[in-house]
PDB file of C-alpha atoms in Angstrom:
ATOM      1  CA  MET A 105      -0.305  -0.014  -0.105  1.00  0.00           C
ATOM      2  CA  LEU A 106       2.804   2.137   0.838  1.00  0.00           C
ATOM      3  CA  ASP A 107       4.669   1.719  -2.171  1.00  0.00           C
ATOM      4  CA  THR A 108       1.576   2.763  -4.702  1.00  0.00           C
ATOM      5  CA  PRO A 109       1.348   6.704  -5.601  1.00  0.00           C
ATOM      6  CA  LEU A 110      -0.709   8.133  -2.970  1.00  0.00           C
ATOM      7  CA  PRO A 111      -3.912  10.467  -3.836  1.00  0.00           C
ATOM      8  CA  TYR A 112      -3.286  11.678  -0.445  1.00  0.00           C
ATOM      9  CA  ALA A 113      -0.951  13.685   1.826  1.00  0.00           C
ATOM     10  CA  GLY A 114       0.138  11.075   4.326  1.00  0.00           C
ATOM     11  CA  VAL A 115      -1.241   8.160   6.038  1.00  0.00           C
ATOM     12  CA  THR A 116      -2.464   7.510   9.650  1.00  0.00           C
ATOM     13  CA  ILE A 117      -1.376   4.023  11.320  1.00  0.00           C
ATOM     14  CA  ALA A 118      -2.928   2.691  14.104  1.00  0.00           C
ATOM     15  CA  MET A 119      -1.620  -0.283  15.825  1.00  0.00           C
ATOM     16  CA  SER A 120      -3.045  -2.489  18.992  1.00  0.00           C
ATOM     17  CA  THR A 121      -0.146  -3.074  21.676  1.00  0.00           C
ATOM     18  CA  ALA A 122      -2.114  -6.337  22.234  1.00  0.00           C
ATOM     19  CA  ASP A 123      -1.339  -7.792  19.060  1.00  0.00           C
ATOM     20  CA  SER A 124      -0.093  -7.255  15.331  1.00  0.00           C
ATOM     21  CA  ASN A 125      -3.245  -5.604  13.867  1.00  0.00           C
ATOM     22  CA  GLY A 126      -3.348  -2.145  12.212  1.00  0.00           C
ATOM     23  CA  VAL A 127      -5.473   0.177  10.393  1.00  0.00           C
ATOM     24  CA  TYR A 128      -4.334   2.163   8.109  1.00  0.00           C
ATOM     25  CA  LEU A 129      -6.280   5.544   7.204  1.00  0.00           C
ATOM     26  CA  PRO A 130      -5.350   8.310   4.632  1.00  0.00           C
ATOM     27  CA  ARG A 131      -4.727  11.826   5.787  1.00  0.00           C
ATOM     28  CA  ALA A 132      -5.410  14.643   3.396  1.00  0.00           C
ATOM     29  CA  SER A 133      -2.954  17.187   5.303  1.00  0.00           C
ATOM     30  CA  GLN A 134       0.630  16.835   5.885  1.00  0.00           C
ATOM     31  CA  VAL A 135       2.249  16.579   9.324  1.00  0.00           C
ATOM     32  CA  THR A 136       5.651  15.971  10.903  1.00  0.00           C
ATOM     33  CA  THR A 137       5.841  12.183  11.356  1.00  0.00           C
ATOM     34  CA  ALA A 138       4.996  11.325  15.180  1.00  0.00           C
ATOM     35  CA  LEU A 139       4.767   8.607  17.656  1.00  0.00           C
ATOM     36  CA  SER A 140       1.472   8.741  19.956  1.00  0.00           C
ATOM     37  CA  ILE A 141       0.929   6.425  22.862  1.00  0.00           C
ATOM     38  CA  ARG A 142      -2.565   6.189  24.279  1.00  0.00           C
ATOM     39  CA  ASP A 143      -5.173   4.187  25.892  1.00  0.00           C
ATOM     40  CA  THR A 144      -7.062   4.665  22.315  1.00  0.00           C
ATOM     41  CA  PRO A 145      -6.493   5.591  19.269  1.00  0.00           C
ATOM     42  CA  ASP A 146      -6.327   9.341  18.064  1.00  0.00           C
ATOM     43  CA  PHE A 147     -10.196   9.586  17.005  1.00  0.00           C
ATOM     44  CA  VAL A 148     -10.204  13.664  16.776  1.00  0.00           C
ATOM     45  CA  SER A 149      -7.017  13.537  14.193  1.00  0.00           C
ATOM     46  CA  ILE A 150      -8.729  10.515  12.270  1.00  0.00           C
ATOM     47  CA  LEU A 151     -12.309  11.666  12.190  1.00  0.00           C
ATOM     48  CA  GLY A 152     -10.907  15.349  11.182  1.00  0.00           C
ATOM     49  CA  GLU A 153      -9.159  14.053   8.635  1.00  0.00           C
ATOM     50  CA  GLN A 154     -11.932  11.854   7.003  1.00  0.00           C
ATOM     51  CA  GLN A 155     -14.152  15.209   6.588  1.00  0.00           C
ATOM     52  CA  ASN A 156     -11.375  15.956   3.563  1.00  0.00           C
ATOM     53  CA  GLN A 157     -13.128  13.665   0.902  1.00  0.00           C
ATOM     54  CA  GLU A 158     -12.094  13.177  -2.655  1.00  0.00           C
ATOM     55  CA  PHE A 159     -14.536  13.672  -5.423  1.00  0.00           C
ATOM     56  CA  THR A 160     -15.050  13.158  -8.825  1.00  0.00           C
ATOM     57  CA  VAL A 161     -16.016  16.316 -10.385  1.00  0.00           C
ATOM     58  CA  LEU A 162     -17.976  15.533 -13.624  1.00  0.00           C
ATOM     59  CA  SER A 163     -18.258  18.683 -15.845  1.00  0.00           C
ATOM     60  CA  LEU A 164     -21.473  18.762 -18.151  1.00  0.00           C
ATOM     61  CA  ASN A 165     -22.490  20.481 -20.991  1.00  0.00           C
ATOM     62  CA  GLN A 166     -25.138  19.694 -23.761  1.00  0.00           C
ATOM     63  CA  ASP A 167     -22.750  17.936 -26.192  1.00  0.00           C
ATOM     64  CA  THR A 168     -19.422  17.196 -24.415  1.00  0.00           C
ATOM     65  CA  TYR A 169     -18.367  16.435 -20.912  1.00  0.00           C
ATOM     66  CA  ALA A 170     -15.009  15.997 -18.748  1.00  0.00           C
ATOM     67  CA  LEU A 171     -14.237  14.063 -15.453  1.00  0.00           C
ATOM     68  CA  TYR A 172     -11.705  14.755 -12.847  1.00  0.00           C
ATOM     69  CA  ASN A 173     -10.248  13.308  -9.597  1.00  0.00           C
ATOM     70  CA  TRP A 174     -10.580  16.244  -6.810  1.00  0.00           C
ATOM     71  CA  SER A 175      -8.542  15.888  -3.553  1.00  0.00           C
ATOM     72  CA  LYS A 176      -7.293  18.760  -1.558  1.00  0.00           C
ATOM     73  CA  SER A 177      -3.537  18.607  -3.049  1.00  0.00           C
ATOM     74  CA  GLU A 178      -4.486  18.124  -6.801  1.00  0.00           C
ATOM     75  CA  MET A 179      -7.357  17.763  -9.379  1.00  0.00           C
ATOM     76  CA  VAL A 180      -6.365  15.353 -12.446  1.00  0.00           C
ATOM     77  CA  PRO A 181      -8.244  14.572 -15.586  1.00  0.00           C
ATOM     78  CA  ILE A 182      -9.505  11.187 -15.684  1.00  0.00           C
ATOM     79  CA  THR A 183      -9.299   9.206 -18.963  1.00  0.00           C
ATOM     80  CA  MET A 184     -10.409   5.663 -19.367  1.00  0.00           C
ATOM     81  CA  ALA A 185     -10.743   3.047 -22.307  1.00  0.00           C
ATOM     82  CA  ASP A 186     -13.681   3.419 -24.464  1.00  0.00           C
ATOM     83  CA  MET A 187     -15.056   6.626 -22.806  1.00  0.00           C
ATOM     84  CA  PRO A 188     -18.042   7.882 -24.574  1.00  0.00           C
ATOM     85  CA  GLY A 189     -16.318  11.041 -26.535  1.00  0.00           C
ATOM     86  CA  SER A 190     -18.371  14.175 -27.504  1.00  0.00           C
ATOM     87  CA  LEU A 191     -22.119  13.943 -28.589  1.00  0.00           C
ATOM     88  CA  THR A 192     -21.500  13.705 -32.124  1.00  0.00           C
ATOM     89  CA  GLU A 193     -18.703  11.228 -31.728  1.00  0.00           C
ATOM     90  CA  THR A 194     -21.006   8.706 -29.774  1.00  0.00           C
ATOM     91  CA  LEU A 195     -24.365   9.111 -31.557  1.00  0.00           C
ATOM     92  CA  GLY A 196     -22.696   9.613 -35.105  1.00  0.00           C
ATOM     93  CA  THR A 197     -23.427  12.220 -37.485  1.00  0.00           C
ATOM     94  CA  GLU A 198     -27.248  11.091 -37.767  1.00  0.00           C
ATOM     95  CA  LYS A 199     -27.700  12.557 -34.072  1.00  0.00           C
ATOM     96  CA  ARG A 200     -30.004  14.982 -35.305  1.00  0.00           C
ATOM     97  CA  GLY A 201     -31.147  13.617 -38.462  1.00  0.00           C
ATOM     98  CA  GLY A 202     -29.782  16.352 -41.155  1.00  0.00           C
ATOM     99  CA  ALA A 203     -31.957  14.879 -43.936  1.00  0.00           C
ATOM    100  CA  LEU A 204     -33.118  17.672 -46.246  1.00  0.00           C
ATOM    101  CA  ASN A 205     -36.682  17.260 -48.318  1.00  0.00           C
ATOM    102  CA  PHE A 206     -37.804  19.277 -50.381  1.00  0.00           C
ATOM    103  CA  SER A 207     -41.087  20.152 -52.218  1.00  0.00           C
ATOM    104  CA  THR A 208     -41.895  22.317 -55.462  1.00  0.00           C
ATOM    105  CA  GLN A 209     -45.191  23.751 -55.965  1.00  0.00           C
ATOM    106  CA  ALA A 210     -46.171  26.608 -58.634  1.00  0.00           C
ATOM    107  CA  GLY A 211     -43.475  29.177 -58.643  1.00  0.00           C
ATOM    108  CA  GLN A 212     -41.915  28.095 -55.275  1.00  0.00           C
ATOM    109  CA  THR A 213     -39.610  25.798 -53.840  1.00  0.00           C
ATOM    110  CA  SER A 214     -39.681  24.545 -49.947  1.00  0.00           C
ATOM    111  CA  TYR A 215     -37.177  22.676 -47.917  1.00  0.00           C
ATOM    112  CA  HIS A 216     -37.536  21.532 -44.527  1.00  0.00           C
ATOM    113  CA  GLY A 217     -34.632  19.895 -42.636  1.00  0.00           C
ATOM    114  CA  HIS A 218     -35.526  16.884 -40.066  1.00  0.00           C
ATOM    115  CA  ASN A 219     -34.700  16.762 -36.362  1.00  0.00           C
ATOM    116  CA  GLU A 220     -33.545  20.499 -36.098  1.00  0.00           C
ATOM    117  CA  THR A 221     -36.146  21.413 -33.459  1.00  0.00           C
ATOM    118  CA  SER A 222     -35.297  22.109 -29.656  1.00  0.00           C
ATOM    119  CA  GLN A 223     -37.208  18.981 -28.993  1.00  0.00           C
ATOM    120  CA  GLU A 224     -35.047  16.792 -31.337  1.00  0.00           C
ATOM    121  CA  LYS A 225     -31.926  18.231 -29.892  1.00  0.00           C
ATOM    122  CA  ALA A 226     -33.274  17.570 -26.056  1.00  0.00           C
ATOM    123  CA  ILE A 227     -33.834  13.950 -27.248  1.00  0.00           C
ATOM    124  CA  ASP A 228     -30.000  13.698 -28.657  1.00  0.00           C
ATOM    125  CA  GLN A 229     -28.874  15.247 -25.175  1.00  0.00           C
ATOM    126  CA  GLU A 230     -30.746  12.806 -23.036  1.00  0.00           C
ATOM    127  CA  ARG A 231     -29.549   9.744 -25.289  1.00  0.00           C
ATOM    128  CA  TYR A 232     -25.941  11.269 -25.043  1.00  0.00           C
ATOM    129  CA  TYR A 233     -26.318  11.467 -21.161  1.00  0.00           C
ATOM    130  CA  ARG A 234     -27.735   7.747 -21.047  1.00  0.00           C
ATOM    131  CA  GLU A 235     -24.592   6.697 -22.810  1.00  0.00           C
ATOM    132  CA  ILE A 236     -22.564   8.632 -20.060  1.00  0.00           C
ATOM    133  CA  LEU A 237     -24.352   6.982 -17.299  1.00  0.00           C
ATOM    134  CA  ALA A 238     -24.222   3.446 -18.873  1.00  0.00           C
ATOM    135  CA  PHE A 239     -20.682   3.718 -19.137  1.00  0.00           C
ATOM    136  CA  LEU A 240     -19.830   5.252 -15.649  1.00  0.00           C
ATOM    137  CA  GLY A 241     -21.994   2.937 -13.974  1.00  0.00           C
ATOM    138  CA  GLN A 242     -20.134   0.091 -15.198  1.00  0.00           C
ATOM    139  CA  SER A 243     -17.007   1.293 -13.323  1.00  0.00           C
ATOM    140  CA  GLU A 244     -16.662  -0.534  -9.942  1.00  0.00           C
ATOM    141  CA  THR A 245     -14.291   2.211  -8.610  1.00  0.00           C
ATOM    142  CA  LEU A 246     -16.533   5.063  -9.682  1.00  0.00           C
ATOM    143  CA  GLN A 247     -19.860   3.600  -8.332  1.00  0.00           C
ATOM    144  CA  LYS A 248     -17.800   3.672  -5.111  1.00  0.00           C
ATOM    145  CA  THR A 249     -16.833   7.496  -5.111  1.00  0.00           C
ATOM    146  CA  THR A 250     -18.746  10.686  -5.136  1.00  0.00           C
ATOM    147  CA  PHE A 251     -20.023  12.737  -8.196  1.00  0.00           C
ATOM    148  CA  VAL A 252     -19.942  16.733  -7.793  1.00  0.00           C
ATOM    149  CA  LEU A 253     -21.535  17.999 -11.135  1.00  0.00           C
ATOM    150  CA  ALA A 254     -20.373  21.163 -12.654  1.00  0.00           C
ATOM    151  CA  GLY A 255     -22.774  22.515 -15.494  1.00  0.00           C
ATOM    152  CA  LEU A 256     -25.797  24.646 -15.950  1.00  0.00           C
ATOM    153  CA  SER A 257     -28.839  23.638 -14.162  1.00  0.00           C
ATOM    154  CA  LYS A 258     -30.400  22.450 -17.123  1.00  0.00           C
ATOM    155  CA  ASN A 259     -27.842  19.954 -17.901  1.00  0.00           C
ATOM    156  CA  THR A 260     -27.221  19.152 -14.169  1.00  0.00           C
ATOM    157  CA  GLN A 261     -30.815  18.508 -13.274  1.00  0.00           C
ATOM    158  CA  LEU A 262     -31.206  16.340 -16.824  1.00  0.00           C
ATOM    159  CA  PHE A 263     -28.285  14.324 -15.478  1.00  0.00           C
ATOM    160  CA  ARG A 264     -29.722  13.720 -11.898  1.00  0.00           C
ATOM    161  CA  LYS A 265     -32.930  12.787 -13.336  1.00  0.00           C
ATOM    162  CA  LEU A 266     -31.611  10.142 -15.745  1.00  0.00           C
ATOM    163  CA  ASN A 267     -28.950   8.570 -12.998  1.00  0.00           C
ATOM    164  CA  GLN A 268     -29.963   5.507 -11.342  1.00  0.00           C
ATOM    165  CA  LYS A 269     -26.475   3.882  -9.961  1.00  0.00           C
ATOM    166  CA  LEU A 270     -23.807   6.929  -9.482  1.00  0.00           C
ATOM    167  CA  ASN A 271     -23.409   8.734  -5.841  1.00  0.00           C
ATOM    168  CA  LEU A 272     -24.443  12.667  -6.776  1.00  0.00           C
ATOM    169  CA  TYR A 273     -23.093  15.019  -4.144  1.00  0.00           C
ATOM    170  CA  LYS A 274     -26.423  16.782  -2.833  1.00  0.00           C
ATOM    171  CA  ALA A 275     -24.966  20.013  -4.158  1.00  0.00           C
ATOM    172  CA  GLU A 276     -23.342  21.422  -7.259  1.00  0.00           C
ATOM    173  CA  ILE A 277     -21.387  23.776  -9.217  1.00  0.00           C
ATOM    174  CA  ALA A 278     -23.902  25.787 -10.878  1.00  0.00           C
ATOM    175  CA  LYS A 279     -22.338  27.034 -13.773  1.00  0.00           C
ATOM    176  CA  SER A 280     -20.176  25.849 -17.044  1.00  0.00           C
ATOM    177  CA  VAL A 281     -16.771  25.463 -16.174  1.00  0.00           C
ATOM    178  CA  ALA A 282     -15.617  23.833 -19.682  1.00  0.00           C
ATOM    179  CA  ASN A 283     -13.696  27.139 -21.051  1.00  0.00           C
ATOM    180  CA  LEU A 284     -11.732  27.088 -17.736  1.00  0.00           C
ATOM    181  CA  THR A 285      -7.691  26.397 -17.178  1.00  0.00           C
ATOM    182  CA  PRO A 286      -6.911  23.635 -15.078  1.00  0.00           C
ATOM    183  CA  ALA A 287      -5.764  25.960 -12.259  1.00  0.00           C
ATOM    184  CA  GLU A 288      -9.187  28.081 -12.563  1.00  0.00           C
ATOM    185  CA  LEU A 289     -10.833  24.881 -12.411  1.00  0.00           C
ATOM    186  CA  LYS A 290      -9.066  23.820  -9.455  1.00  0.00           C
ATOM    187  CA  LYS A 291      -9.833  27.098  -7.598  1.00  0.00           C
ATOM    188  CA  VAL A 292     -13.589  26.861  -8.370  1.00  0.00           C
ATOM    189  CA  VAL A 293     -13.852  23.244  -7.081  1.00  0.00           C
ATOM    190  CA  ASP A 294     -11.761  24.458  -4.166  1.00  0.00           C
ATOM    191  CA  GLU A 295     -14.146  26.806  -3.214  1.00  0.00           C
ATOM    192  CA  PHE A 296     -16.905  24.982  -3.978  1.00  0.00           C
ATOM    193  CA  VAL A 297     -15.611  22.202  -1.274  1.00  0.00           C
ATOM    194  CA  ASN A 298     -14.669  24.893   1.083  1.00  0.00           C
ATOM    195  CA  GLU A 299     -18.235  26.369   1.051  1.00  0.00           C
ATOM    196  CA  GLN A 300     -19.538  22.747   1.812  1.00  0.00           C
ATOM    197  CA  VAL A 301     -17.671  22.499   4.629  1.00  0.00           C
ATOM    198  CA  THR A 302     -18.533  25.471   5.911  1.00  0.00           C
ATOM    199  CA  ASN A 303     -22.363  25.059   5.804  1.00  0.00           C
ATOM    200  CA  GLU A 304     -21.783  21.070   7.010  1.00  0.00           C
ATOM    201  CA  THR A 305     -20.296  22.993  10.040  1.00  0.00           C
ATOM    202  CA  GLU A 306     -22.918  25.456  10.358  1.00  0.00           C
ATOM    203  CA  ALA A 307     -25.738  22.668  10.155  1.00  0.00           C
ATOM    204  CA  GLN A 308     -24.140  20.810  12.870  1.00  0.00           C
ATOM    205  CA  LEU A 309     -23.997  23.776  14.965  1.00  0.00           C
ATOM    206  CA  GLN A 310     -27.659  24.533  14.143  1.00  0.00           C
ATOM    207  CA  ASP A 311     -28.515  20.711  15.005  1.00  0.00           C
ATOM    208  CA  ALA A 312     -26.912  21.169  18.398  1.00  0.00           C
ATOM    209  CA  ALA A 313     -28.709  24.462  19.096  1.00  0.00           C
ATOM    210  CA  ASN A 314     -32.030  22.846  18.062  1.00  0.00           C
ATOM    211  CA  HIS A 315     -31.799  20.375  21.029  1.00  0.00           C
ATOM    212  CA  ASN A 316     -30.923  19.461  24.574  1.00  0.00           C
ATOM    213  CA  THR A 317     -27.160  18.949  24.948  1.00  0.00           C
ATOM    214  CA  VAL A 318     -24.705  18.161  27.572  1.00  0.00           C
ATOM    215  CA  VAL A 319     -20.945  19.316  27.698  1.00  0.00           C
ATOM    216  CA  THR A 320     -18.931  18.032  30.480  1.00  0.00           C
ATOM    217  CA  ILE A 321     -16.976  14.609  30.030  1.00  0.00           C
ATOM    218  CA  ASP A 322     -19.130  12.897  32.958  1.00  0.00           C
ATOM    219  CA  ASP A 323     -22.321  14.138  31.781  1.00  0.00           C
ATOM    220  CA  ILE A 324     -21.838  12.859  27.815  1.00  0.00           C
ATOM    221  CA  SER A 325     -20.193   9.696  29.271  1.00  0.00           C
ATOM    222  CA  LEU A 326     -23.525   9.161  31.623  1.00  0.00           C
ATOM    223  CA  ALA A 327     -25.673   9.734  28.654  1.00  0.00           C
ATOM    224  CA  LEU A 328     -24.073   7.815  26.306  1.00  0.00           C
ATOM    225  CA  THR A 329     -23.997   4.835  28.742  1.00  0.00           C
ATOM    226  CA  GLN A 330     -28.159   5.377  29.362  1.00  0.00           C
ATOM    227  CA  GLY A 331     -28.447   5.582  25.156  1.00  0.00           C
ATOM    228  CA  GLN A 332     -29.631   9.126  25.281  1.00  0.00           C
ATOM    229  CA  VAL A 333     -27.122  10.497  23.252  1.00  0.00           C
ATOM    230  CA  ARG A 334     -28.190  11.610  19.560  1.00  0.00           C
ATOM    231  CA  SER A 335     -24.805  12.682  18.278  1.00  0.00           C
ATOM    232  CA  LEU A 336     -21.354  13.862  19.637  1.00  0.00           C
ATOM    233  CA  TYR A 337     -19.692  16.954  18.468  1.00  0.00           C
ATOM    234  CA  VAL A 338     -15.992  17.655  18.821  1.00  0.00           C
ATOM    235  CA  ASN A 339     -14.433  21.136  18.636  1.00  0.00           C
ATOM    236  CA  SER A 340     -11.355  21.302  16.137  1.00  0.00           C
ATOM    237  CA  LYS A 341      -8.294  19.170  16.281  1.00  0.00           C
ATOM    238  CA  SER A 342      -6.376  22.176  16.912  1.00  0.00           C
ATOM    239  CA  LYS A 343      -8.740  23.221  20.133  1.00  0.00           C
ATOM    240  CA  LEU A 344      -8.305  19.949  21.558  1.00  0.00           C
ATOM    241  CA  GLU A 345      -4.643  20.138  21.054  1.00  0.00           C
ATOM    242  CA  ALA A 346      -4.466  23.108  23.212  1.00  0.00           C
ATOM    243  CA  GLU A 347      -5.967  20.875  26.075  1.00  0.00           C
ATOM    244  CA  ALA A 348      -4.002  18.905  28.588  1.00  0.00           C
ATOM    245  CA  ASP A 349      -3.200  15.047  27.749  1.00  0.00           C
ATOM    246  CA  ASP A 350      -5.730  13.554  30.192  1.00  0.00           C
ATOM    247  CA  MET A 351      -8.650  15.724  28.487  1.00  0.00           C
ATOM    248  CA  VAL A 352      -7.217  14.589  24.910  1.00  0.00           C
ATOM    249  CA  ASP A 353      -7.730  10.858  26.196  1.00  0.00           C
ATOM    250  CA  SER A 354     -11.156  11.603  27.826  1.00  0.00           C
ATOM    251  CA  VAL A 355     -12.466  13.000  24.692  1.00  0.00           C
ATOM    252  CA  ASN A 356     -10.843  10.173  22.541  1.00  0.00           C
ATOM    253  CA  GLN A 357     -12.407   7.978  24.669  1.00  0.00           C
ATOM    254  CA  LEU A 358     -15.952   9.437  24.729  1.00  0.00           C
ATOM    255  CA  ILE A 359     -15.592   9.082  20.770  1.00  0.00           C
ATOM    256  CA  GLN A 360     -14.747   5.494  20.708  1.00  0.00           C
ATOM    257  CA  LEU A 361     -17.655   4.733  23.400  1.00  0.00           C
ATOM    258  CA  ALA A 362     -20.243   6.594  20.973  1.00  0.00           C
ATOM    259  CA  LEU A 363     -18.668   4.855  17.895  1.00  0.00           C
ATOM    260  CA  ARG A 364     -19.294   1.583  19.856  1.00  0.00           C
ATOM    261  CA  GLU A 365     -22.798   2.698  20.430  1.00  0.00           C
ATOM    262  CA  GLY A 366     -23.407   3.404  16.787  1.00  0.00           C
ATOM    263  CA  LYS A 367     -23.767   7.260  17.141  1.00  0.00           C
ATOM    264  CA  THR A 368     -22.704   9.981  14.833  1.00  0.00           C
ATOM    265  CA  VAL A 369     -19.624  11.605  15.792  1.00  0.00           C
ATOM    266  CA  SER A 370     -18.602  14.568  14.001  1.00  0.00           C
ATOM    267  CA  VAL A 371     -15.181  16.557  14.291  1.00  0.00           C
ATOM    268  CA  LEU A 372     -15.332  20.518  13.434  1.00  0.00           C
ATOM    269  CA  THR A 373     -12.714  21.129  10.552  1.00  0.00           C
ATOM    270  CA  GLU A 374     -12.229  24.763  11.760  1.00  0.00           C
ATOM    271  CA  GLU A 375     -12.111  25.770  15.907  1.00  0.00           C
ATOM    272  CA  ASN A 376     -15.210  27.762  16.850  1.00  0.00           C
ATOM    273  CA  ASP A 377     -14.842  29.406  20.223  1.00  0.00           C
ATOM    274  CA  SER A 378     -18.260  29.822  20.565  1.00  0.00           C
ATOM    275  CA  VAL A 379     -19.156  26.166  21.360  1.00  0.00           C
ATOM    276  CA  PRO A 380     -17.703  23.866  24.019  1.00  0.00           C
ATOM    277  CA  LEU A 381     -14.763  21.514  23.515  1.00  0.00           C
ATOM    278  CA  VAL A 382     -17.655  18.543  23.457  1.00  0.00           C
ATOM    279  CA  GLN A 383     -20.692  18.329  23.436  1.00  0.00           C
ATOM    280  CA  ALA A 384     -23.547  15.692  22.811  1.00  0.00           C
ATOM    281  CA  THR A 385     -27.481  16.317  22.014  1.00  0.00           C
ATOM    282  CA  LEU A 386     -30.113  14.187  23.312  1.00  0.00           C
ATOM    283  CA  TYR A 387     -33.181  12.700  22.342  1.00  0.00           C
ATOM    284  CA  LYS A 388     -35.037  14.426  25.107  1.00  0.00           C
TER     285      LYS A 388
END
């Protein structure tokens, strides 16, 4: 694994002192190599990193498309054997008919181009998108990734309507990016991802504000053992690192307990002084 070119910046390795079992988790950020010996894995660091996702960006136009693999550090065009090309390359030159009939009447000649209406163009676009979806849906690798759509709303809405297999992200880049340079496109996608992280953080904080919460280690631990906890929220990794080691261990133990109970655990990506170091929302 470690000899493979990495699509991420590093790796976290968690090993048990009781046996030789280990867990390897990718990191989206680079840190100085460090060894930490604790009673529990560094869940805050691990979960904080897991929020930095990789996406497959799908740029959609009416008659062309492009695929990119986005990560925090880079965005790389995706090419695959037998990928559909443009609409004309995929559907052929008869995509919109093109036949030309003419008829004559006394003193005049009239022409009628078949399949040149906007309705026929819409039919061709739908056929084209079905071909793209069929191809992408055959890839086991792409079926496991999350797609971020980029394009005019009329194009992305049609693609979503036709999609059955692909995991499409709920939000999208609602503009055409076809004419952007790779650097410009990377900047647009970076801004989009940062906006989604901010929105997710705000949603998490709003969720906490809408429910009863407990904020001390002892109260959260008791609520977890009594099955009262809905979700557990931890302030940023940087916020926790400023605390003493025993507090870090206590928070990691809470996370471990919450995960064992099947609860949702969220680590804020950015430090927020307006919320506690750790808090749990309750069912009641």
